Amino acid sequence: MAKFLNTSATNYFLEELIKTANDRLILISPFLKLNDRIKELLADKDRLKIDVRIIYGKNELQNDEISWLSKLTYIRTSFCKNLHAKCYLNEEACIITSLNLYEFSQVNNNEMGISVSRTDDAELYKDAYEEAQRIIRISDEVRISLEKIIPKEETSESVPNDKESNTKLTTSKLAKKLSKTTDELNEDLLSNGYLEIIDGNNELTEKGKQAGGEYKKGRYGSYFLWNEDLSI
């Protein structure tokens, strides 16, 4: 019988589902920004050569996500347009939930879901697994490599802005200049009203635009540019 999961139970069962995967693992989530614990568990699956498929729906991978994924051999990623489903499966269990694979959602949002056992609910598990396979089939597999993201870093880290005669830096480069981590700077940008969180994703506010912030979307993800003398 399916079990109801609240936010904390969903996080717990998700970790257990990843941890106990011995044959296959499917993670379907529109947003993808993994916390350190999930990365640790997935890296272990990669070392064990477990077949892992990650399907995401927002083409806005952060640089650290791209860099981390590029180092893994047995984790395959696919992009599915218009994806809204959140479903996580291994060979024995399935979680259907409102929870994204997004660290903000896992900490801050109120989520609900159900856990399905293949042993106890074989038909329900089969239906969920077949739908997950359909989503995989209609998705475009993304080959992520470190070589692909280096040119973007080189071209976006320092962009002249003739209009303002000011150098533009990505969030990560500005954070380095300010002796902060990228997460710390993002928190500052949120608290100062330059960014806001919409559906678990950072969005540029009108105040951020007036301060010179720019939203950019490249082939391998999106990023923000800021004036190097931005007042935080």
mmCIF file of C-alpha atoms in Angstrom:
data_model
loop_
_atom_site.group_PDB
_atom_site.id
_atom_site.type_symbol
_atom_site.label_atom_id
_atom_site.label_comp_id
_atom_site.label_asym_id
_atom_site.label_seq_id
_atom_site.Cartn_x
_atom_site.Cartn_y
_atom_site.Cartn_z
ATOM 1 C CA MET A 1 0.000 0.000 0.000
ATOM 2 C CA ALA A 2 1.259 3.478 -0.869
ATOM 3 C CA LYS A 3 2.532 5.597 2.037
ATOM 4 C CA PHE A 4 1.846 9.304 2.484
ATOM 5 C CA LEU A 5 4.970 11.458 2.814
ATOM 6 C CA ASN A 6 5.319 14.968 4.226
ATOM 7 C CA THR A 7 8.336 17.166 3.515
ATOM 8 C CA SER A 8 10.781 15.547 5.926
ATOM 9 C CA ALA A 9 9.585 12.033 5.064
ATOM 10 C CA THR A 10 9.965 12.750 1.337
ATOM 11 C CA ASN A 11 13.560 13.869 1.843
ATOM 12 C CA TYR A 12 14.290 10.788 3.955
ATOM 13 C CA PHE A 13 12.716 8.308 1.529
ATOM 14 C CA LEU A 14 14.423 10.007 -1.422
ATOM 15 C CA GLU A 15 17.827 9.500 0.178
ATOM 16 C CA GLU A 16 16.962 5.881 1.016
ATOM 17 C CA LEU A 17 15.727 5.270 -2.534
ATOM 18 C CA ILE A 18 19.030 6.510 -3.965
ATOM 19 C CA LYS A 19 21.085 4.697 -1.345
ATOM 20 C CA THR A 20 19.396 1.310 -1.903
ATOM 21 C CA ALA A 21 19.456 1.369 -5.722
ATOM 22 C CA ASN A 22 21.416 -1.685 -6.875
ATOM 23 C CA ASP A 23 20.420 -1.917 -10.520
ATOM 24 C CA ARG A 24 18.855 1.296 -11.814
ATOM 25 C CA LEU A 25 17.837 4.739 -10.634
ATOM 26 C CA ILE A 26 15.580 7.266 -12.366
ATOM 27 C CA LEU A 27 15.276 10.838 -11.087
ATOM 28 C CA ILE A 28 12.713 13.084 -12.791
ATOM 29 C CA SER A 29 12.588 16.722 -11.697
ATOM 30 C CA PRO A 30 11.993 20.001 -13.575
ATOM 31 C CA PHE A 31 14.535 21.858 -11.447
ATOM 32 C CA LEU A 32 17.989 20.481 -10.758
ATOM 33 C CA LYS A 33 20.249 21.910 -8.071
ATOM 34 C CA LEU A 34 21.529 19.095 -5.878
ATOM 35 C CA ASN A 35 22.480 19.420 -2.241
ATOM 36 C CA ASP A 36 25.745 17.939 -0.990
ATOM 37 C CA ARG A 37 24.108 14.847 0.518
ATOM 38 C CA ILE A 38 22.370 13.890 -2.734
ATOM 39 C CA LYS A 39 25.600 14.503 -4.664
ATOM 40 C CA GLU A 40 27.459 12.230 -2.250
ATOM 41 C CA LEU A 41 24.912 9.439 -2.701
ATOM 42 C CA LEU A 42 24.881 9.770 -6.491
ATOM 43 C CA ALA A 43 28.682 9.809 -6.670
ATOM 44 C CA ASP A 44 28.657 6.528 -4.764
ATOM 45 C CA LYS A 45 26.210 5.035 -7.288
ATOM 46 C CA ASP A 46 28.547 6.187 -10.058
ATOM 47 C CA ARG A 47 31.488 4.446 -8.379
ATOM 48 C CA LEU A 48 29.387 1.260 -8.206
ATOM 49 C CA LYS A 49 28.526 1.623 -11.916
ATOM 50 C CA ILE A 50 24.794 1.808 -11.270
ATOM 51 C CA ASP A 51 22.738 3.013 -14.247
ATOM 52 C CA VAL A 52 21.387 6.426 -13.246
ATOM 53 C CA ARG A 53 19.130 8.591 -15.413
ATOM 54 C CA ILE A 54 18.380 12.199 -14.453
ATOM 55 C CA ILE A 55 15.666 13.963 -16.443
ATOM 56 C CA TYR A 56 15.213 17.695 -15.895
ATOM 57 C CA GLY A 57 12.975 20.293 -17.514
ATOM 58 C CA LYS A 58 14.519 23.707 -16.966
ATOM 59 C CA ASN A 59 17.513 24.395 -19.192
ATOM 60 C CA GLU A 60 19.148 26.486 -16.488
ATOM 61 C CA LEU A 61 21.840 24.289 -14.965
ATOM 62 C CA GLN A 62 24.191 26.148 -12.675
ATOM 63 C CA ASN A 63 27.917 26.026 -13.435
ATOM 64 C CA ASP A 64 28.669 23.924 -10.361
ATOM 65 C CA GLU A 65 25.993 21.377 -11.419
ATOM 66 C CA ILE A 66 27.460 21.174 -14.927
ATOM 67 C CA SER A 67 30.999 20.794 -13.603
ATOM 68 C CA TRP A 68 29.975 18.089 -11.117
ATOM 69 C CA LEU A 69 27.926 16.082 -13.610
ATOM 70 C CA SER A 70 30.720 16.216 -16.181
ATOM 71 C CA LYS A 71 32.952 14.155 -13.883
ATOM 72 C CA LEU A 72 30.517 11.217 -13.576
ATOM 73 C CA THR A 73 30.571 8.297 -16.005
ATOM 74 C CA TYR A 74 27.411 6.296 -15.266
ATOM 75 C CA ILE A 75 24.991 9.138 -14.657
ATOM 76 C CA ARG A 76 23.162 10.184 -17.820
ATOM 77 C CA THR A 77 21.155 13.379 -18.076
ATOM 78 C CA SER A 78 18.258 14.202 -20.375
ATOM 79 C CA PHE A 79 16.308 17.382 -21.029
ATOM 80 C CA CYS A 80 12.514 17.131 -21.357
ATOM 81 C CA LYS A 81 10.644 20.174 -22.595
ATOM 82 C CA ASN A 82 7.536 21.156 -20.593
ATOM 83 C CA LEU A 83 8.420 18.730 -17.788
ATOM 84 C CA HIS A 84 6.468 19.267 -14.574
ATOM 85 C CA ALA A 85 6.458 15.735 -13.090
ATOM 86 C CA LYS A 86 8.544 14.875 -10.035
ATOM 87 C CA CYS A 87 9.113 11.146 -9.740
ATOM 88 C CA TYR A 88 12.014 9.121 -8.342
ATOM 89 C CA LEU A 89 12.414 5.357 -8.863
ATOM 90 C CA ASN A 90 14.802 2.516 -8.253
ATOM 91 C CA GLU A 91 14.210 -1.167 -9.029
ATOM 92 C CA GLU A 92 12.100 -1.699 -5.900
ATOM 93 C CA ALA A 93 10.374 1.574 -4.984
ATOM 94 C CA CYS A 94 8.995 4.814 -6.360
ATOM 95 C CA ILE A 95 8.275 8.262 -4.957
ATOM 96 C CA ILE A 96 5.720 10.537 -6.636
ATOM 97 C CA THR A 97 5.848 13.962 -5.043
ATOM 98 C CA SER A 98 5.709 17.740 -5.356
ATOM 99 C CA LEU A 99 9.382 17.933 -4.309
ATOM 100 C CA ASN A 100 11.923 19.100 -6.901
ATOM 101 C CA LEU A 101 15.543 17.968 -6.855
ATOM 102 C CA TYR A 102 16.315 21.501 -5.775
ATOM 103 C CA GLU A 103 18.003 22.211 -2.462
ATOM 104 C CA PHE A 104 15.831 25.270 -1.743
ATOM 105 C CA SER A 105 12.665 23.177 -2.088
ATOM 106 C CA GLN A 106 14.073 20.468 0.150
ATOM 107 C CA VAL A 107 14.745 22.945 2.954
ATOM 108 C CA ASN A 108 12.135 25.684 2.647
ATOM 109 C CA ASN A 109 8.998 24.390 0.929
ATOM 110 C CA ASN A 110 6.039 22.412 2.261
ATOM 111 C CA GLU A 111 5.809 19.292 0.125
ATOM 112 C CA MET A 112 3.672 16.160 -0.114
ATOM 113 C CA GLY A 113 4.030 12.855 -1.870
ATOM 114 C CA ILE A 114 3.548 9.096 -1.759
ATOM 115 C CA SER A 115 5.969 6.187 -1.616
ATOM 116 C CA VAL A 116 5.122 3.086 -3.647
ATOM 117 C CA SER A 117 6.657 -0.346 -3.101
ATOM 118 C CA ARG A 118 7.037 -2.662 -6.080
ATOM 119 C CA THR A 119 6.366 -5.620 -3.775
ATOM 120 C CA ASP A 120 3.181 -4.232 -2.191
ATOM 121 C CA ASP A 121 1.779 -2.244 -5.152
ATOM 122 C CA ALA A 122 3.111 -3.987 -8.241
ATOM 123 C CA GLU A 123 0.540 -2.525 -10.645
ATOM 124 C CA LEU A 124 0.956 1.048 -9.391
ATOM 125 C CA TYR A 125 4.748 0.747 -9.498
ATOM 126 C CA LYS A 126 4.531 -0.669 -13.042
ATOM 127 C CA ASP A 127 2.369 2.248 -14.219
ATOM 128 C CA ALA A 128 4.779 4.804 -12.720
ATOM 129 C CA TYR A 129 7.819 3.019 -14.168
ATOM 130 C CA GLU A 130 6.300 2.850 -17.653
ATOM 131 C CA GLU A 131 5.437 6.562 -17.568
ATOM 132 C CA ALA A 132 8.983 7.342 -16.434
ATOM 133 C CA GLN A 133 10.290 5.325 -19.392
ATOM 134 C CA ARG A 134 8.000 7.270 -21.747
ATOM 135 C CA ILE A 135 9.380 10.559 -20.411
ATOM 136 C CA ILE A 136 12.907 9.273 -20.964
ATOM 137 C CA ARG A 137 12.039 8.325 -24.564
ATOM 138 C CA ILE A 138 10.711 11.792 -25.408
ATOM 139 C CA SER A 139 13.658 13.520 -23.727
ATOM 140 C CA ASP A 140 16.864 14.647 -25.374
ATOM 141 C CA GLU A 141 19.961 13.118 -23.798
ATOM 142 C CA VAL A 142 22.496 15.765 -22.850
ATOM 143 C CA ARG A 143 26.186 14.940 -22.989
ATOM 144 C CA ILE A 144 27.754 17.212 -20.415
ATOM 145 C CA SER A 145 31.518 17.648 -20.512
ATOM 146 C CA LEU A 146 33.887 20.014 -18.782
ATOM 147 C CA GLU A 147 35.236 21.096 -22.154
ATOM 148 C CA LYS A 148 31.823 22.417 -23.132
ATOM 149 C CA ILE A 149 31.481 24.769 -20.193
ATOM 150 C CA ILE A 150 34.977 26.230 -20.203
ATOM 151 C CA PRO A 151 34.324 28.478 -23.232
ATOM 152 C CA LYS A 152 31.170 29.851 -21.572
ATOM 153 C CA GLU A 153 33.114 30.684 -18.451
ATOM 154 C CA GLU A 154 35.789 32.414 -20.482
ATOM 155 C CA THR A 155 33.314 34.456 -22.507
ATOM 156 C CA SER A 156 30.956 35.392 -19.672
ATOM 157 C CA GLU A 157 33.236 36.083 -16.740
ATOM 158 C CA SER A 158 34.241 39.529 -17.969
ATOM 159 C CA VAL A 159 31.928 41.258 -20.423
ATOM 160 C CA PRO A 160 32.464 44.933 -21.265
ATOM 161 C CA ASN A 161 29.344 47.087 -21.074
ATOM 162 C CA ASP A 162 29.900 50.157 -23.234
ATOM 163 C CA LYS A 163 26.694 51.815 -22.093
ATOM 164 C CA GLU A 164 27.767 51.905 -18.469
ATOM 165 C CA SER A 165 31.541 51.641 -18.994
ATOM 166 C CA ASN A 166 31.521 48.911 -16.384
ATOM 167 C CA THR A 167 32.753 45.339 -16.471
ATOM 168 C CA LYS A 168 30.138 42.636 -16.045
ATOM 169 C CA LEU A 169 30.883 39.554 -13.963
ATOM 170 C CA THR A 170 28.969 36.330 -13.481
ATOM 171 C CA THR A 171 27.651 35.656 -9.993
ATOM 172 C CA SER A 172 30.433 33.164 -9.308
ATOM 173 C CA LYS A 173 33.176 35.555 -10.477
ATOM 174 C CA LEU A 174 31.700 38.449 -8.516
ATOM 175 C CA ALA A 175 31.512 36.220 -5.440
ATOM 176 C CA LYS A 176 35.200 35.355 -5.839
ATOM 177 C CA LYS A 177 36.063 39.047 -6.174
ATOM 178 C CA LEU A 178 34.138 39.764 -2.950
ATOM 179 C CA SER A 179 35.747 36.791 -1.145
ATOM 180 C CA LYS A 180 32.383 35.070 -0.801
ATOM 181 C CA THR A 181 30.987 31.741 -1.914
ATOM 182 C CA THR A 182 28.441 31.803 -4.735
ATOM 183 C CA ASP A 183 25.713 30.678 -2.304
ATOM 184 C CA GLU A 184 26.591 33.503 0.098
ATOM 185 C CA LEU A 185 26.407 36.073 -2.673
ATOM 186 C CA ASN A 186 23.095 34.679 -3.899
ATOM 187 C CA GLU A 187 21.718 35.076 -0.376
ATOM 188 C CA ASP A 188 22.927 38.688 -0.333
ATOM 189 C CA LEU A 189 21.347 39.341 -3.740
ATOM 190 C CA LEU A 190 18.061 37.908 -2.482
ATOM 191 C CA SER A 191 18.097 39.845 0.796
ATOM 192 C CA ASN A 192 18.908 43.088 -1.038
ATOM 193 C CA GLY A 193 16.042 42.583 -3.463
ATOM 194 C CA TYR A 194 18.149 42.124 -6.598
ATOM 195 C CA LEU A 195 16.825 38.566 -6.987
ATOM 196 C CA GLU A 196 13.616 36.850 -5.960
ATOM 197 C CA ILE A 197 12.660 33.187 -5.814
ATOM 198 C CA ILE A 198 9.830 32.131 -8.106
ATOM 199 C CA ASP A 199 8.902 28.419 -8.249
ATOM 200 C CA GLY A 200 12.199 27.562 -6.574
ATOM 201 C CA ASN A 201 14.251 29.452 -9.137
ATOM 202 C CA ASN A 202 16.191 32.722 -8.809
ATOM 203 C CA GLU A 203 14.686 35.497 -10.946
ATOM 204 C CA LEU A 204 15.997 39.002 -11.605
ATOM 205 C CA THR A 205 13.869 41.750 -9.994
ATOM 206 C CA GLU A 206 13.246 45.229 -11.338
ATOM 207 C CA LYS A 207 15.646 46.527 -8.694
ATOM 208 C CA GLY A 208 18.254 44.060 -9.933
ATOM 209 C CA LYS A 209 17.801 45.258 -13.513
ATOM 210 C CA GLN A 210 18.137 48.897 -12.443
ATOM 211 C CA ALA A 211 21.374 47.971 -10.667
ATOM 212 C CA GLY A 212 22.747 46.614 -13.941
ATOM 213 C CA GLY A 213 21.904 42.942 -13.471
ATOM 214 C CA GLU A 214 21.347 40.916 -16.621
ATOM 215 C CA TYR A 215 19.848 37.476 -17.176
ATOM 216 C CA LYS A 216 21.638 35.434 -19.828
ATOM 217 C CA LYS A 217 20.713 32.072 -21.304
ATOM 218 C CA GLY A 218 23.342 29.998 -23.017
ATOM 219 C CA ARG A 219 23.332 26.590 -24.622
ATOM 220 C CA TYR A 220 24.337 24.801 -21.427
ATOM 221 C CA GLY A 221 22.463 26.856 -18.849
ATOM 222 C CA SER A 222 21.500 30.300 -17.678
ATOM 223 C CA TYR A 223 23.405 32.785 -15.532
ATOM 224 C CA PHE A 224 23.340 36.365 -14.260
ATOM 225 C CA LEU A 225 25.768 39.179 -15.012
ATOM 226 C CA TRP A 226 26.437 41.984 -12.528
ATOM 227 C CA ASN A 227 28.452 45.192 -12.459
ATOM 228 C CA GLU A 228 31.765 44.463 -10.796
ATOM 229 C CA ASP A 229 31.195 47.407 -8.423
ATOM 230 C CA LEU A 230 27.671 46.278 -7.459
ATOM 231 C CA SER A 231 26.794 47.545 -3.992
ATOM 232 C CA ILE A 232 25.793 44.661 -1.692
#
